[in-house]
Amino acid sequence: MVESHYPFIIIGGSITAYSAIKTFREFDKDTRILLVSGEDRLPYKRTKINKHIIRGFDKEEFRLADEKWYAQNNVDLLLDWVVNLNPDDKTISTKGKHQFTFGRLLIATGATSVIPQISGLTLNEYHKVQNAIDVEKLIATSKEAHAFLIIGAGVEGIETADQLVRKGKKVVIVNRLPHPMQKLFPASITDILKTEMKKKEVEFIGGINISSVHKNQKGRYEVVIKGQSYVFDALVACAGAIPNITLATEAGLETDRGIVVNKWLQTSHPHIYAAGDVSQHPGGYISGLWHAAEYQGKIVAQNVNNYYMKFEAPPFRLKTEVFNLFLFSAAYESVIPDEMEIINEEAGDVQRIFYFKDDKLKAAVMINDGERAKTYQLALMEEWSLEKIKNKIPLQPPMAFSFSPSK
Ligand SMILES: Cc1cc2nc3c(=O)[nH]c(=O)nc-3n(C[C@H](O)[C@H](O)[C@H](O)COP(=O)(O)OP(=O)(O)OC[C@H]3O[C@@H](n4cnc5c(N)ncnc54)[C@H](O)[C@@H]3O)c2cc1C
């Protein structure tokens, strides 16, 4: 039953919300919680959707939990869009004309795809990979379309390219920055990625902003890139994501690039929290990773239950498997080359680069050592010294290949 007052309401159904609910129940089994989620399905593992373009997925497939779990946890789940928040009388209103009051509120509205401004195109000409429904549309298009232009070579763009090319499609990726995944990896690793993409005939064009596209009479997209003409059947915007702050801004909460929060993840209203991709932390940090959102949800649930805990971001990692490579990056954005000791090691197809300050591991990137990724993550969390790394995760030489001719 949906009630009109809830001690705790969460807006936005994804990992922040799920993690907040799970943690909340460790402290309090009974208080009813309302989760208002704007998508057409139960909260799901967003990280999976663009990695399953080839085979597709069912609506229920990547669910974080089924209906029973929400019922068992005293959570009323409403699939609706929150259109208004009034912090003074602690009220939210939804598109479906529901109104609720809250004791504490968590805004976990995440982020949404940036759509590039390109003359000649309307917003609905672009495919996106933000939500499951977006990827379902892309999968439907890919049944007929052959040539794809992907705009943006961050991790979502590269993963989408990997899937499309494995589906037999022709893919060109353009990127504002000169290298793919440049914010996550140094050139020595992005060069390997470029080589692997080239082997699969993916054309990567870096350092470019497309300013105009012509849609011809056949509905195909004609583009001139660096003096060369291309024709595409479909366009995919993977140009990053921006926090969904409209609700908070209109409510008069302090916002900047994200919703501004203090170290307890409270917004400028003490009873309203923001966490996950939507929140902007002291110093300007905005996370954009699954485990970072999960951790923040946990912290909000503790703070709502008066177990005050500060958010001090541990180094969350990104890992991905694309173009036959395993790529791992953690805290690379915090690297200040002049102030750090950099250890670069290679053996066979494995390459890893560690960044130390005062012999404490502060950041790491790695390629093709996926089986030990968890140990790399632990090394970062515990700030291992170089010696400890050499002992615990020695660089394994490539397997010697011996050949004994049979008699
Ligand atoms: C395709 C893709 C692949 C990714 N892969 C990785 C990966 O491999 N590893 C990794 O660490 N991270 C990855 N990420 C990032 C990761 O998914 C996010 O960091 C994480 O999902 C953030 O969780 P969140 O809870 O903050 O919000 P989100 O997951 O963004 O969800 C927010 C939810 O709130 C809803 N909402 C927004 N406004 C309203 C409103 N007014 N009313 C009701 N509902 C609302 C949205 O519709 C959405 O359902 C990926 C992201 C995408 C898009």
Coordinates of C-alpha atoms and ligand atoms in Angstrom, one line a residue:
M1 CA 0.0 0.0 0.0
V2 CA 1.4 3.4 -0.9
E3 CA 0.9 5.9 2.0
S4 CA 1.2 9.6 2.1
H5 CA 3.9 10.1 4.7
Y6 CA 7.1 8.1 4.9
P7 CA 9.9 8.6 7.4
F8 CA 12.4 7.9 4.5
I9 CA 11.9 8.5 0.8
I10 CA 14.4 7.8 -2.0
I11 CA 14.1 9.3 -5.4
G12 CA 15.8 7.4 -8.2
G13 CA 16.0 3.6 -8.3
S14 CA 19.4 2.3 -9.0
I15 CA 22.5 1.1 -7.0
T16 CA 22.6 4.1 -4.6
A17 CA 18.9 3.4 -3.6
Y18 CA 19.4 -0.3 -3.4
S19 CA 22.4 -0.1 -1.2
A20 CA 20.8 2.5 1.0
I21 CA 17.8 0.2 1.5
K22 CA 20.0 -2.8 2.3
T23 CA 22.0 -0.9 4.9
F24 CA 18.9 0.9 6.4
R25 CA 17.5 -2.6 7.2
E26 CA 20.6 -3.5 9.1
F27 CA 19.6 -0.8 11.6
D28 CA 15.9 -0.7 11.4
K29 CA 13.7 -3.6 10.2
D30 CA 10.3 -1.9 10.3
T31 CA 10.2 1.8 9.1
R32 CA 8.4 1.9 5.8
I33 CA 10.5 3.3 2.9
L34 CA 9.2 4.7 -0.3
L35 CA 11.3 4.4 -3.5
V36 CA 10.2 6.4 -6.5
S37 CA 11.9 5.3 -9.6
G38 CA 11.5 6.9 -13.0
E39 CA 12.3 4.0 -15.3
D40 CA 9.9 1.4 -16.7
R41 CA 11.3 -1.5 -14.7
L42 CA 12.7 -2.5 -11.3
P43 CA 16.2 -1.2 -10.5
Y44 CA 18.8 -3.1 -12.4
K45 CA 22.6 -3.4 -13.0
R46 CA 23.1 -0.5 -15.3
T47 CA 26.7 -1.5 -16.0
K48 CA 25.5 -4.6 -17.8
I49 CA 23.3 -3.0 -20.4
N50 CA 25.7 -1.8 -23.1
K51 CA 27.9 -4.9 -22.6
H52 CA 25.0 -7.1 -23.9
I53 CA 24.1 -5.5 -27.2
I54 CA 25.0 -8.6 -29.1
R55 CA 22.7 -11.1 -27.4
G56 CA 20.1 -8.6 -26.0
F57 CA 18.5 -9.0 -22.6
D58 CA 15.1 -9.5 -21.0
K59 CA 13.4 -6.8 -19.0
E60 CA 14.0 -8.6 -15.7
E61 CA 17.4 -9.9 -16.5
F62 CA 19.7 -7.5 -14.7
R63 CA 17.4 -6.8 -11.7
L64 CA 19.2 -5.9 -8.5
A65 CA 16.2 -7.6 -6.6
D66 CA 12.7 -8.8 -7.5
E67 CA 9.4 -7.5 -6.2
K68 CA 9.4 -9.9 -3.3
W69 CA 12.6 -8.4 -2.0
Y70 CA 11.1 -4.9 -1.8
A71 CA 7.9 -6.3 -0.1
Q72 CA 10.0 -8.2 2.4
N73 CA 12.0 -5.1 3.2
N74 CA 8.9 -2.9 3.7
V75 CA 9.7 -0.9 0.7
D76 CA 6.9 0.6 -1.4
L77 CA 8.2 0.9 -4.9
L78 CA 6.5 3.4 -7.2
L79 CA 7.5 3.6 -10.9
D80 CA 6.9 7.3 -11.4
W81 CA 8.8 10.5 -12.1
V82 CA 9.2 13.1 -9.3
V83 CA 8.5 16.5 -10.7
N84 CA 8.6 18.7 -7.7
L85 CA 10.3 18.9 -4.3
N86 CA 9.4 21.3 -1.6
P87 CA 12.0 21.3 1.1
D88 CA 10.0 23.6 3.4
D89 CA 7.0 21.4 3.8
K90 CA 9.0 18.3 3.0
T91 CA 6.8 17.2 0.1
I92 CA 7.5 15.5 -3.2
S93 CA 5.0 15.4 -6.1
T94 CA 5.1 13.0 -9.0
K95 CA 4.1 13.1 -12.7
G96 CA 1.4 10.5 -11.8
K97 CA -0.1 13.0 -9.4
H98 CA 1.0 11.4 -6.2
Q99 CA 2.1 13.6 -3.3
F100 CA 4.1 12.4 -0.3
T101 CA 5.7 13.9 2.8
F102 CA 9.0 12.7 4.2
G103 CA 11.0 12.7 7.3
R104 CA 14.3 12.2 5.5
L105 CA 14.8 12.3 1.8
L106 CA 17.6 10.8 -0.4
I107 CA 18.0 12.2 -3.9
A108 CA 19.7 9.4 -5.9
T109 CA 18.7 10.6 -9.4
G110 CA 22.1 9.7 -11.0
A111 CA 23.2 11.2 -14.3
T112 CA 22.0 11.4 -17.8
S113 CA 23.7 11.3 -21.2
V114 CA 25.2 14.4 -22.7
I115 CA 23.8 14.9 -26.1
P116 CA 26.3 16.8 -28.4
Q117 CA 25.1 19.9 -30.1
I118 CA 25.5 19.1 -33.8
S119 CA 23.8 21.2 -36.4
G120 CA 21.4 19.3 -38.7
L121 CA 20.3 16.9 -35.9
T122 CA 17.4 16.8 -33.5
L123 CA 17.6 15.2 -30.1
N124 CA 15.8 12.1 -31.1
E125 CA 18.2 11.3 -33.9
Y126 CA 20.8 10.0 -31.3
H127 CA 20.9 6.7 -29.7
K128 CA 22.1 6.6 -26.1
V129 CA 23.2 3.9 -23.7
Q130 CA 22.1 5.5 -20.5
N131 CA 19.1 3.4 -19.6
A132 CA 18.0 -0.1 -20.5
I133 CA 15.3 1.2 -22.7
D134 CA 17.9 3.2 -24.7
V135 CA 20.0 0.1 -25.2
E136 CA 16.9 -1.9 -26.3
K137 CA 16.2 0.8 -29.0
L138 CA 19.9 0.6 -30.1
I139 CA 19.6 -3.2 -30.3
A140 CA 16.4 -2.9 -32.4
T141 CA 18.1 -0.4 -34.7
S142 CA 21.2 -2.7 -35.1
K143 CA 19.0 -5.4 -36.7
E144 CA 18.8 -3.3 -39.9
A145 CA 21.5 -0.6 -39.6
H146 CA 25.1 -1.4 -40.6
A147 CA 27.3 1.7 -40.3
F148 CA 27.4 3.4 -36.8
L149 CA 29.0 6.6 -35.7
I150 CA 29.8 6.6 -32.0
I151 CA 30.4 10.1 -30.5
G152 CA 32.6 9.8 -27.5
A153 CA 35.4 7.3 -26.6
G154 CA 35.0 7.0 -22.9
V155 CA 34.4 3.6 -21.5
E156 CA 30.7 3.5 -22.6
G157 CA 31.6 4.4 -26.1
I158 CA 34.4 1.9 -26.4
E159 CA 32.3 -0.9 -24.9
T160 CA 29.4 -0.1 -27.3
A161 CA 31.9 -0.1 -30.2
D162 CA 33.2 -3.5 -29.1
Q163 CA 29.7 -4.9 -29.1
L164 CA 28.6 -3.4 -32.4
V165 CA 31.8 -4.5 -34.2
R166 CA 31.4 -8.1 -32.8
K167 CA 27.9 -8.0 -34.2
G168 CA 29.4 -7.4 -37.7
K169 CA 28.8 -3.6 -37.8
K170 CA 31.0 -1.0 -39.3
V171 CA 32.0 1.4 -36.5
V172 CA 33.7 4.8 -36.5
I173 CA 34.3 6.5 -33.1
V174 CA 35.0 10.2 -32.9
N175 CA 36.3 11.8 -29.7
R176 CA 36.9 15.3 -28.5
L177 CA 40.2 14.2 -26.8
P178 CA 43.0 12.8 -28.9
H179 CA 43.0 9.3 -27.3
P180 CA 40.2 6.8 -26.3
M181 CA 39.6 6.6 -22.5
Q182 CA 42.1 9.3 -22.0
K183 CA 40.8 10.3 -18.6
L184 CA 41.4 6.7 -17.4
F185 CA 44.7 5.6 -19.0
P186 CA 48.0 7.0 -20.1
A187 CA 49.1 7.0 -23.7
S188 CA 51.1 3.7 -23.5
I189 CA 47.8 1.9 -22.7
T190 CA 45.5 3.8 -25.0
D191 CA 47.9 3.1 -27.8
I192 CA 47.4 -0.6 -27.3
L193 CA 43.7 -0.1 -27.3
K194 CA 43.9 1.8 -30.5
T195 CA 45.9 -1.0 -32.1
E196 CA 43.4 -3.6 -31.1
M197 CA 40.5 -1.5 -32.3
K198 CA 42.2 -1.0 -35.7
K199 CA 42.7 -4.8 -36.0
K200 CA 38.8 -5.0 -35.7
E201 CA 38.5 -2.3 -38.4
V202 CA 37.1 0.2 -36.0
E203 CA 38.1 3.6 -37.1
F204 CA 39.1 5.9 -34.2
I205 CA 39.3 9.6 -34.9
G206 CA 40.5 11.7 -31.9
G207 CA 40.8 15.4 -31.2
I208 CA 37.6 16.3 -33.1
N209 CA 34.2 17.9 -32.4
I210 CA 31.7 17.2 -35.2
S211 CA 29.8 20.4 -35.9
S212 CA 27.3 19.4 -38.5
V213 CA 25.7 16.3 -40.0
H214 CA 23.4 16.2 -43.1
K215 CA 20.5 13.8 -43.1
N216 CA 20.0 12.7 -46.7
Q217 CA 16.7 11.6 -48.4
K218 CA 17.3 8.0 -47.5
G219 CA 17.5 8.9 -43.8
R220 CA 21.2 8.3 -43.7
Y221 CA 23.7 10.6 -42.0
E222 CA 26.4 12.3 -44.1
V223 CA 29.4 13.6 -42.2
V224 CA 32.7 15.1 -43.3
I225 CA 35.4 14.2 -40.7
K226 CA 38.9 15.6 -41.2
G227 CA 38.2 16.1 -44.9
Q228 CA 36.8 12.6 -45.5
S229 CA 33.2 11.9 -46.3
Y230 CA 31.3 9.2 -44.3
V231 CA 27.7 7.9 -44.4
F232 CA 26.1 6.3 -41.3
D233 CA 22.9 4.6 -40.6
A234 CA 22.8 5.5 -36.9
L235 CA 24.5 7.7 -34.4
V236 CA 25.2 6.9 -30.8
A237 CA 25.9 9.6 -28.2
C238 CA 28.4 8.4 -25.6
A239 CA 29.8 11.8 -24.8
G240 CA 29.6 11.5 -21.0
A241 CA 26.9 12.1 -18.5
I242 CA 25.7 15.1 -16.4
P243 CA 24.1 14.8 -12.9
N244 CA 20.3 15.1 -12.8
I245 CA 20.1 18.2 -10.7
T246 CA 17.0 19.9 -12.0
L247 CA 14.7 18.8 -9.2
A248 CA 17.2 20.0 -6.5
T249 CA 18.0 23.3 -8.3
E250 CA 14.3 24.1 -8.7
A251 CA 13.8 23.3 -5.0
G252 CA 16.4 25.9 -4.1
L253 CA 19.0 23.4 -2.8
E254 CA 22.6 24.3 -3.5
T255 CA 23.7 22.9 -6.8
D256 CA 26.8 23.3 -8.9
R257 CA 27.8 20.6 -11.4
G258 CA 26.0 18.2 -9.1
I259 CA 24.0 18.6 -5.9
V260 CA 26.3 20.0 -3.4
V261 CA 26.7 17.8 -0.3
N262 CA 28.8 17.9 2.9
K263 CA 30.9 15.0 4.0
W264 CA 27.9 13.4 5.6
L265 CA 26.2 13.6 2.2
Q266 CA 23.6 16.1 3.4
T267 CA 22.5 18.8 0.9
S268 CA 22.0 22.4 2.0
H269 CA 18.8 21.1 3.7
P270 CA 19.9 18.9 6.7
H271 CA 17.0 16.4 6.2
I272 CA 17.7 15.9 2.5
Y273 CA 20.7 13.8 1.3
A274 CA 22.1 13.3 -2.1
A275 CA 24.3 10.4 -3.1
G276 CA 25.7 8.6 -6.1
D277 CA 26.4 10.1 -9.5
V278 CA 24.2 13.1 -8.8
S279 CA 26.1 14.4 -5.8
Q280 CA 29.0 16.8 -5.7
H281 CA 31.4 16.4 -2.8
P282 CA 33.5 18.9 -1.0
G283 CA 36.4 19.8 -3.3
G284 CA 34.1 19.3 -6.4
Y285 CA 34.5 15.5 -6.7
I286 CA 31.6 13.8 -8.6
S287 CA 31.9 10.0 -8.7
G288 CA 30.7 8.2 -11.8
L289 CA 31.3 4.6 -10.8
W290 CA 29.0 1.8 -9.7
H291 CA 30.8 0.9 -6.5
A292 CA 31.2 4.6 -5.5
A293 CA 27.4 5.1 -5.7
E294 CA 26.9 1.8 -3.8
Y295 CA 29.2 3.0 -1.0
Q296 CA 27.5 6.4 -0.8
G297 CA 24.0 4.8 -0.5
K298 CA 25.4 2.8 2.5
I299 CA 26.7 6.0 4.1
V300 CA 23.4 7.8 3.8
A301 CA 21.5 5.0 5.4
Q302 CA 23.8 5.0 8.4
N303 CA 23.6 8.8 8.7
V304 CA 19.8 8.7 8.5
N305 CA 19.9 6.2 11.4
N306 CA 22.2 8.6 13.4
Y307 CA 25.4 6.5 12.9
Y308 CA 27.3 9.4 11.6
M309 CA 29.8 8.4 9.0
K310 CA 31.8 10.7 6.7
F311 CA 32.2 10.0 3.0
E312 CA 35.9 9.7 2.3
A313 CA 36.2 8.3 -1.2
P314 CA 38.4 5.2 -1.3
P315 CA 40.0 4.6 -4.7
F316 CA 37.2 2.9 -6.7
R317 CA 38.2 1.1 -9.8
L318 CA 36.9 0.7 -13.3
K319 CA 37.4 -2.5 -15.1
T320 CA 36.3 -3.5 -18.6
E321 CA 36.9 -6.2 -21.2
V322 CA 36.9 -4.8 -24.7
F323 CA 38.7 -5.7 -27.9
N324 CA 40.3 -8.8 -26.3
L325 CA 41.9 -6.7 -23.6
F326 CA 41.3 -6.5 -19.9
L327 CA 41.6 -2.9 -18.7
F328 CA 41.8 -1.7 -15.1
S329 CA 42.0 1.9 -13.8
A330 CA 41.9 3.2 -10.3
A331 CA 42.3 6.8 -9.1
Y332 CA 44.2 7.8 -12.3
E333 CA 42.4 11.2 -12.3
S334 CA 44.3 12.0 -9.1
V335 CA 47.7 11.4 -10.6
I336 CA 50.1 14.4 -10.4
P337 CA 53.1 13.0 -12.4
D338 CA 55.7 15.5 -11.1
E339 CA 54.8 14.7 -7.5
M340 CA 54.7 10.9 -7.8
E341 CA 57.0 8.0 -8.3
I342 CA 55.8 6.2 -11.4
I343 CA 56.7 2.5 -11.8
N344 CA 55.9 1.1 -15.3
E345 CA 56.3 -2.7 -15.7
E346 CA 55.6 -5.0 -18.7
A347 CA 55.8 -8.7 -19.2
G348 CA 54.2 -10.3 -22.2
D349 CA 50.9 -8.7 -22.9
V350 CA 50.6 -7.4 -19.3
Q351 CA 51.4 -3.8 -18.6
R352 CA 50.9 -2.1 -15.3
I353 CA 51.7 1.4 -14.0
F354 CA 51.8 2.2 -10.3
Y355 CA 51.8 5.7 -8.9
F356 CA 53.3 6.2 -5.5
K357 CA 53.6 9.1 -3.1
D358 CA 55.9 8.5 -0.1
D359 CA 56.1 4.9 -1.1
K360 CA 52.3 4.5 -0.7
L361 CA 50.3 3.3 -3.7
K362 CA 47.9 6.1 -4.8
A363 CA 46.8 5.1 -8.2
A364 CA 47.2 2.2 -10.7
V365 CA 46.4 1.2 -14.2
M366 CA 46.8 -2.2 -15.6
I367 CA 46.1 -4.2 -18.8
N368 CA 45.6 -8.0 -19.1
D369 CA 46.1 -9.1 -15.5
G370 CA 42.4 -9.5 -14.8
E371 CA 42.7 -12.5 -12.6
R372 CA 44.5 -10.5 -10.0
A373 CA 42.4 -7.3 -10.3
K374 CA 41.0 -7.7 -6.8
T375 CA 44.5 -7.8 -5.4
Y376 CA 45.4 -4.6 -7.3
Q377 CA 42.2 -3.0 -5.7
L378 CA 43.3 -4.2 -2.2
A379 CA 46.8 -2.8 -2.8
L380 CA 45.2 0.6 -3.5
M381 CA 42.8 0.5 -0.5
E382 CA 45.7 -0.4 1.8
E383 CA 48.2 1.9 0.1
W384 CA 50.8 -0.9 -0.3
S385 CA 54.5 0.0 -0.7
L386 CA 56.4 -1.0 -3.9
E387 CA 58.1 -3.8 -2.0
K388 CA 54.8 -5.3 -0.8
I389 CA 53.5 -5.1 -4.4
K390 CA 56.5 -6.9 -5.7
N391 CA 56.0 -9.6 -3.1
K392 CA 52.3 -10.1 -3.3
I393 CA 51.6 -9.4 -7.0
P394 CA 54.9 -10.1 -8.7
L395 CA 54.9 -9.4 -12.4
Q396 CA 54.7 -12.9 -13.9
P397 CA 57.0 -13.4 -16.9
P398 CA 55.2 -14.7 -20.0
M399 CA 55.0 -18.5 -19.9
A400 CA 58.0 -20.0 -21.6
F401 CA 57.0 -22.0 -24.6
S402 CA 58.9 -25.2 -25.0
F403 CA 58.6 -27.5 -27.9
S404 CA 59.6 -31.2 -27.8
P405 CA 59.3 -32.7 -31.2
S406 CA 57.6 -36.1 -31.0
K407 CA 59.6 -39.0 -32.1
Ligands
LIG1 C1 26.0 2.1 -20.1 C2 26.8 2.3 -18.8 C3 27.8 1.4 -18.5 C4 28.5 1.6 -17.3 N1 29.5 0.8 -16.9 C5 30.1 1.0 -15.7 C6 31.1 0.0 -15.3 O1 31.5 -0.9 -16.1 N2 31.7 0.2 -14.1 C7 31.3 1.2 -13.3 O2 31.9 1.4 -12.2 N3 30.4 2.1 -13.6 C8 29.8 2.0 -14.8 N4 28.8 2.9 -15.2 C9 28.4 4.0 -14.3 C10 27.4 3.5 -13.2 O3 26.4 2.7 -13.8 C11 26.9 4.6 -12.4 O4 28.0 5.2 -11.7 C12 25.8 4.2 -11.4 O5 24.7 3.6 -12.0 C13 25.3 5.4 -10.6 O6 24.3 5.0 -9.8 P1 23.2 6.1 -9.2 O7 22.4 5.3 -8.2 O8 23.9 7.3 -8.8 O9 22.3 6.5 -10.4 P2 21.8 6.0 -11.8 O10 22.3 4.6 -12.0 O11 22.2 7.0 -12.8 O12 20.2 5.9 -11.6 C14 19.5 7.0 -11.3 C15 18.0 6.7 -11.5 O13 17.2 7.8 -11.1 C16 16.2 8.0 -12.0 N5 15.7 9.3 -11.9 C17 16.3 10.5 -12.2 N6 15.5 11.6 -12.0 C18 14.4 11.1 -11.4 C19 13.2 11.7 -11.0 N7 13.0 13.0 -11.0 N8 12.2 10.9 -10.5 C20 12.3 9.5 -10.5 N9 13.5 8.9 -10.9 C21 14.5 9.7 -11.4 C22 16.8 7.6 -13.3 O14 15.8 7.4 -14.3 C23 17.6 6.4 -12.9 O15 16.8 5.3 -13.0 C24 28.1 2.7 -16.4 C25 27.1 3.6 -16.8 C26 26.4 3.4 -18.0 C27 25.3 4.3 -18.4

